[in-house]
C-alpha atoms as an extended CHARMM CRD file, in Angstrom:
* protein
*
       116  EXT
         1         1  MET       CA              0.0470000000       -0.0500000000        0.0400000000  PROA      1               0.0000000000
         2         2  ILE       CA              0.7860000000        3.5940000000       -0.4540000000  PROA      2               0.0000000000
         3         3  SER       CA              1.8450000000        5.4790000000        2.6340000000  PROA      3               0.0000000000
         4         4  ASP       CA              0.0000000000        8.6080000000        3.3800000000  PROA      4               0.0000000000
         5         5  GLN       CA              3.0540000000       10.9140000000        2.4040000000  PROA      5               0.0000000000
         6         6  ASN       CA              3.2700000000        9.5600000000       -0.9700000000  PROA      6               0.0000000000
         7         7  PHE       CA             -0.3820000000        9.7360000000       -1.6110000000  PROA      7               0.0000000000
         8         8  LYS       CA             -0.5270000000       13.3530000000       -0.6490000000  PROA      8               0.0000000000
         9         9  GLN       CA              1.7590000000       14.5230000000       -3.3880000000  PROA      9               0.0000000000
        10        10  PRO       CA             -0.1650000000       16.5680000000       -6.0410000000  PROA      10              0.0000000000
        11        11  GLY       CA             -0.6970000000       14.5570000000       -9.2320000000  PROA      11              0.0000000000
        12        12  GLY       CA              0.0160000000       11.1440000000       -7.5220000000  PROA      12              0.0000000000
        13        13  SER       CA             -1.5680000000        8.2310000000       -8.9120000000  PROA      13              0.0000000000
        14        14  LEU       CA             -3.3740000000        5.2550000000       -7.4830000000  PROA      14              0.0000000000
        15        15  PRO       CA             -1.5890000000        1.9710000000       -7.2840000000  PROA      15              0.0000000000
        16        16  PRO       CA             -2.5090000000       -0.3710000000      -10.2910000000  PROA      16              0.0000000000
        17        17  LEU       CA             -4.7300000000       -3.2940000000       -9.8140000000  PROA      17              0.0000000000
        18        18  THR       CA             -2.2640000000       -6.3340000000      -10.1580000000  PROA      18              0.0000000000
        19        19  HSD       CA             -2.7930000000       -9.9870000000      -10.6220000000  PROA      19              0.0000000000
        20        20  GLN       CA             -1.5650000000      -10.4470000000       -7.2580000000  PROA      20              0.0000000000
        21        21  ARG       CA             -3.9900000000       -8.1650000000       -5.6780000000  PROA      21              0.0000000000
        22        22  ILE       CA             -6.9770000000       -9.5370000000       -7.7440000000  PROA      22              0.0000000000
        23        23  GLY       CA             -5.8680000000      -12.9830000000       -6.2590000000  PROA      23              0.0000000000
        24        24  GLU       CA             -6.1700000000      -11.5560000000       -2.9100000000  PROA      24              0.0000000000
        25        25  LEU       CA             -9.5160000000       -9.8870000000       -3.3770000000  PROA      25              0.0000000000
        26        26  LYS       CA            -10.9270000000      -12.9000000000       -4.7560000000  PROA      26              0.0000000000
        27        27  GLN       CA            -10.0850000000      -14.6380000000       -1.3070000000  PROA      27              0.0000000000
        28        28  THR       CA            -12.0830000000      -12.1570000000        0.6060000000  PROA      28              0.0000000000
        29        29  PRO       CA            -15.7530000000      -12.9270000000        1.5590000000  PROA      29              0.0000000000
        30        30  GLN       CA            -16.7930000000       -9.8990000000       -0.3200000000  PROA      30              0.0000000000
        31        31  GLY       CA            -14.6520000000      -11.1280000000       -3.3100000000  PROA      31              0.0000000000
        32        32  GLN       CA            -16.0540000000      -14.5910000000       -3.0570000000  PROA      32              0.0000000000
        33        33  ARG       CA            -19.6850000000      -12.9810000000       -3.1270000000  PROA      33              0.0000000000
        34        34  ILE       CA            -18.6970000000      -10.9670000000       -6.2890000000  PROA      34              0.0000000000
        35        35  MET       CA            -17.4150000000      -14.2540000000       -7.9570000000  PROA      35              0.0000000000
        36        36  GLN       CA            -20.6600000000      -15.9260000000       -7.4770000000  PROA      36              0.0000000000
        37        37  GLU       CA            -22.8420000000      -13.1020000000       -8.9540000000  PROA      37              0.0000000000
        38        38  GLN       CA            -24.4560000000      -13.3000000000      -12.4010000000  PROA      38              0.0000000000
        39        39  PHE       CA            -23.4030000000      -10.9850000000      -15.1530000000  PROA      39              0.0000000000
        40        40  THR       CA            -26.7020000000       -9.0940000000      -15.0330000000  PROA      40              0.0000000000
        41        41  ALA       CA            -26.1480000000       -7.8650000000      -11.4210000000  PROA      41              0.0000000000
        42        42  PHE       CA            -22.7960000000       -6.1530000000      -12.4520000000  PROA      42              0.0000000000
        43        43  PRO       CA            -24.0410000000       -2.9080000000      -13.6810000000  PROA      43              0.0000000000
        44        44  GLY       CA            -26.1750000000       -2.2040000000      -10.5970000000  PROA      44              0.0000000000
        45        45  LEU       CA            -23.4240000000       -3.1990000000       -8.3760000000  PROA      45              0.0000000000
        46        46  ILE       CA            -20.8420000000       -1.0510000000      -10.0520000000  PROA      46              0.0000000000
        47        47  LYS       CA            -23.1490000000        1.8440000000      -10.0200000000  PROA      47              0.0000000000
        48        48  SER       CA            -23.7320000000        1.3770000000       -6.2590000000  PROA      48              0.0000000000
        49        49  LEU       CA            -20.1450000000        0.9130000000       -5.4610000000  PROA      49              0.0000000000
        50        50  THR       CA            -19.1300000000        4.1310000000       -7.6640000000  PROA      50              0.0000000000
        51        51  HSD       CA            -21.6350000000        6.1390000000       -5.7640000000  PROA      51              0.0000000000
        52        52  ALA       CA            -20.4400000000        4.9190000000       -2.4410000000  PROA      52              0.0000000000
        53        53  LEU       CA            -16.8770000000        5.7710000000       -3.1860000000  PROA      53              0.0000000000
        54        54  GLN       CA            -17.8670000000        9.1020000000       -4.6440000000  PROA      54              0.0000000000
        55        55  GLU       CA            -19.5960000000       10.0010000000       -1.2840000000  PROA      55              0.0000000000
        56        56  LYS       CA            -16.4660000000        8.9980000000        0.7220000000  PROA      56              0.0000000000
        57        57  LEU       CA            -14.4610000000       11.0290000000       -1.5330000000  PROA      57              0.0000000000
        58        58  THR       CA            -16.6090000000       13.9790000000       -1.0370000000  PROA      58              0.0000000000
        59        59  ALA       CA            -16.6270000000       13.6530000000        2.7740000000  PROA      59              0.0000000000
        60        60  PHE       CA            -12.8290000000       13.0450000000        2.6960000000  PROA      60              0.0000000000
        61        61  GLU       CA            -12.2530000000       16.2200000000        0.6220000000  PROA      61              0.0000000000
        62        62  LYS       CA            -14.6850000000       18.3150000000        2.7270000000  PROA      62              0.0000000000
        63        63  ALA       CA            -13.1000000000       17.2310000000        6.0090000000  PROA      63              0.0000000000
        64        64  ARG       CA             -9.6050000000       17.9040000000        4.4580000000  PROA      64              0.0000000000
        65        65  THR       CA            -10.4790000000       21.3550000000        3.3190000000  PROA      65              0.0000000000
        66        66  THR       CA            -12.2670000000       22.4730000000        6.4200000000  PROA      66              0.0000000000
        67        67  ALA       CA             -9.7370000000       20.8240000000        8.8330000000  PROA      67              0.0000000000
        68        68  ALA       CA            -12.5410000000       18.9440000000       10.3960000000  PROA      68              0.0000000000
        69        69  ALA       CA            -11.7740000000       15.5990000000       11.8720000000  PROA      69              0.0000000000
        70        70  LEU       CA            -12.0070000000       12.4710000000        9.5230000000  PROA      70              0.0000000000
        71        71  PRO       CA            -14.0320000000        9.5090000000       10.8180000000  PROA      71              0.0000000000
        72        72  LYS       CA            -11.7560000000        6.6400000000       11.6710000000  PROA      72              0.0000000000
        73        73  GLU       CA            -12.7890000000        4.5550000000        8.8050000000  PROA      73              0.0000000000
        74        74  LEU       CA            -12.1130000000        7.1600000000        6.2720000000  PROA      74              0.0000000000
        75        75  THR       CA             -8.5270000000        7.0490000000        5.4270000000  PROA      75              0.0000000000
        76        76  THR       CA             -6.4190000000        7.3580000000        2.3200000000  PROA      76              0.0000000000
        77        77  ASP       CA             -5.7510000000        3.5520000000        2.7060000000  PROA      77              0.0000000000
        78        78  ALA       CA             -9.5590000000        2.8880000000        3.0190000000  PROA      78              0.0000000000
        79        79  LEU       CA            -10.3590000000        4.9580000000       -0.0290000000  PROA      79              0.0000000000
        80        80  ILE       CA             -7.5680000000        3.2560000000       -2.0940000000  PROA      80              0.0000000000
        81        81  ALA       CA             -8.8290000000       -0.1860000000       -0.9510000000  PROA      81              0.0000000000
        82        82  ASP       CA            -12.4280000000        0.8040000000       -2.0260000000  PROA      82              0.0000000000
        83        83  TYR       CA            -11.2390000000        2.0410000000       -5.3640000000  PROA      83              0.0000000000
        84        84  GLN       CA             -9.3140000000       -1.2720000000       -6.0260000000  PROA      84              0.0000000000
        85        85  PHE       CA            -12.2060000000       -3.2440000000       -4.9580000000  PROA      85              0.0000000000
        86        86  LEU       CA            -14.3730000000       -1.1190000000       -7.5820000000  PROA      86              0.0000000000
        87        87  GLU       CA            -11.5890000000       -1.9760000000      -10.1700000000  PROA      87              0.0000000000
        88        88  PHE       CA            -11.6970000000       -5.6770000000       -9.1200000000  PROA      88              0.0000000000
        89        89  VAL       CA            -15.5430000000       -5.8420000000       -9.6390000000  PROA      89              0.0000000000
        90        90  GLN       CA            -15.1880000000       -4.1630000000      -12.9820000000  PROA      90              0.0000000000
        91        91  HSD       CA            -12.5250000000       -6.5470000000      -14.0170000000  PROA      91              0.0000000000
        92        92  ILE       CA            -14.8580000000       -9.6520000000      -12.9450000000  PROA      92              0.0000000000
        93        93  MET       CA            -17.5600000000       -8.1860000000      -14.7560000000  PROA      93              0.0000000000
        94        94  PHE       CA            -15.4840000000       -8.0970000000      -17.9950000000  PROA      94              0.0000000000
        95        95  LEU       CA            -14.5050000000      -11.6190000000      -17.3860000000  PROA      95              0.0000000000
        96        96  LYS       CA            -18.0610000000      -12.6500000000      -17.0400000000  PROA      96              0.0000000000
        97        97  TRP       CA            -19.0720000000      -10.5270000000      -20.0130000000  PROA      97              0.0000000000
        98        98  ARG       CA            -16.4820000000      -12.2810000000      -22.1660000000  PROA      98              0.0000000000
        99        99  GLU       CA            -17.5870000000      -15.7580000000      -20.8370000000  PROA      99              0.0000000000
       100       100  GLU       CA            -21.2920000000      -14.9910000000      -21.6320000000  PROA      100             0.0000000000
       101       101  LYS       CA            -20.3090000000      -13.7430000000      -25.3180000000  PROA      101             0.0000000000
       102       102  ASN       CA            -18.0830000000      -16.8010000000      -25.8920000000  PROA      102             0.0000000000
       103       103  ASN       CA            -20.9430000000      -19.1670000000      -24.7140000000  PROA      103             0.0000000000
       104       104  GLN       CA            -23.5350000000      -17.3740000000      -26.8980000000  PROA      104             0.0000000000
       105       105  ALA       CA            -21.1990000000      -17.6150000000      -29.8000000000  PROA      105             0.0000000000
       106       106  GLY       CA            -20.5400000000      -21.1840000000      -29.1450000000  PROA      106             0.0000000000
       107       107  ARG       CA            -16.8590000000      -20.6040000000      -29.6230000000  PROA      107             0.0000000000
       108       108  HSD       CA            -13.8170000000      -19.9300000000      -27.6410000000  PROA      108             0.0000000000
       109       109  PHE       CA            -11.1390000000      -17.5160000000      -28.3400000000  PROA      109             0.0000000000
       110       110  PRO       CA             -7.3870000000      -17.9830000000      -27.6130000000  PROA      110             0.0000000000
       111       111  GLY       CA             -6.4330000000      -16.8860000000      -24.2140000000  PROA      111             0.0000000000
       112       112  ASN       CA            -10.0240000000      -17.1060000000      -22.7620000000  PROA      112             0.0000000000
       113       113  LEU       CA            -10.0800000000      -16.4250000000      -19.0430000000  PROA      113             0.0000000000
       114       114  GLN       CA            -12.6440000000      -17.5670000000      -16.6660000000  PROA      114             0.0000000000
       115       115  ALA       CA            -13.7930000000      -15.5910000000      -13.7110000000  PROA      115             0.0000000000
       116       116  ASN       CA            -13.7110000000      -18.5860000000      -11.3830000000  PROA      116             0.0000000000
């Protein structure tokens, strides 16, 4: 994870979602639930996760600019984790979409990846 001092730099970037991190997220209870979801559930799930992250970012920015105390659960590490989880869900959605398209077409493309 990025330390707070590195994250506060202007123009800093978020850490990429690596294959290792995807594997870690798949092992979490929340990740396990995502893996079991049907493809049709993903658009609503992504919309909900995006909205929740936007609300947290707004609260974080408001607290930071007004020098108000941040809730304990609202840290840069928690925001990064939420962002990476959103990226993870988008990744799994893509894999499930690809599986669905391959199954509909009755063919398999080289390099097919399954979400499971």
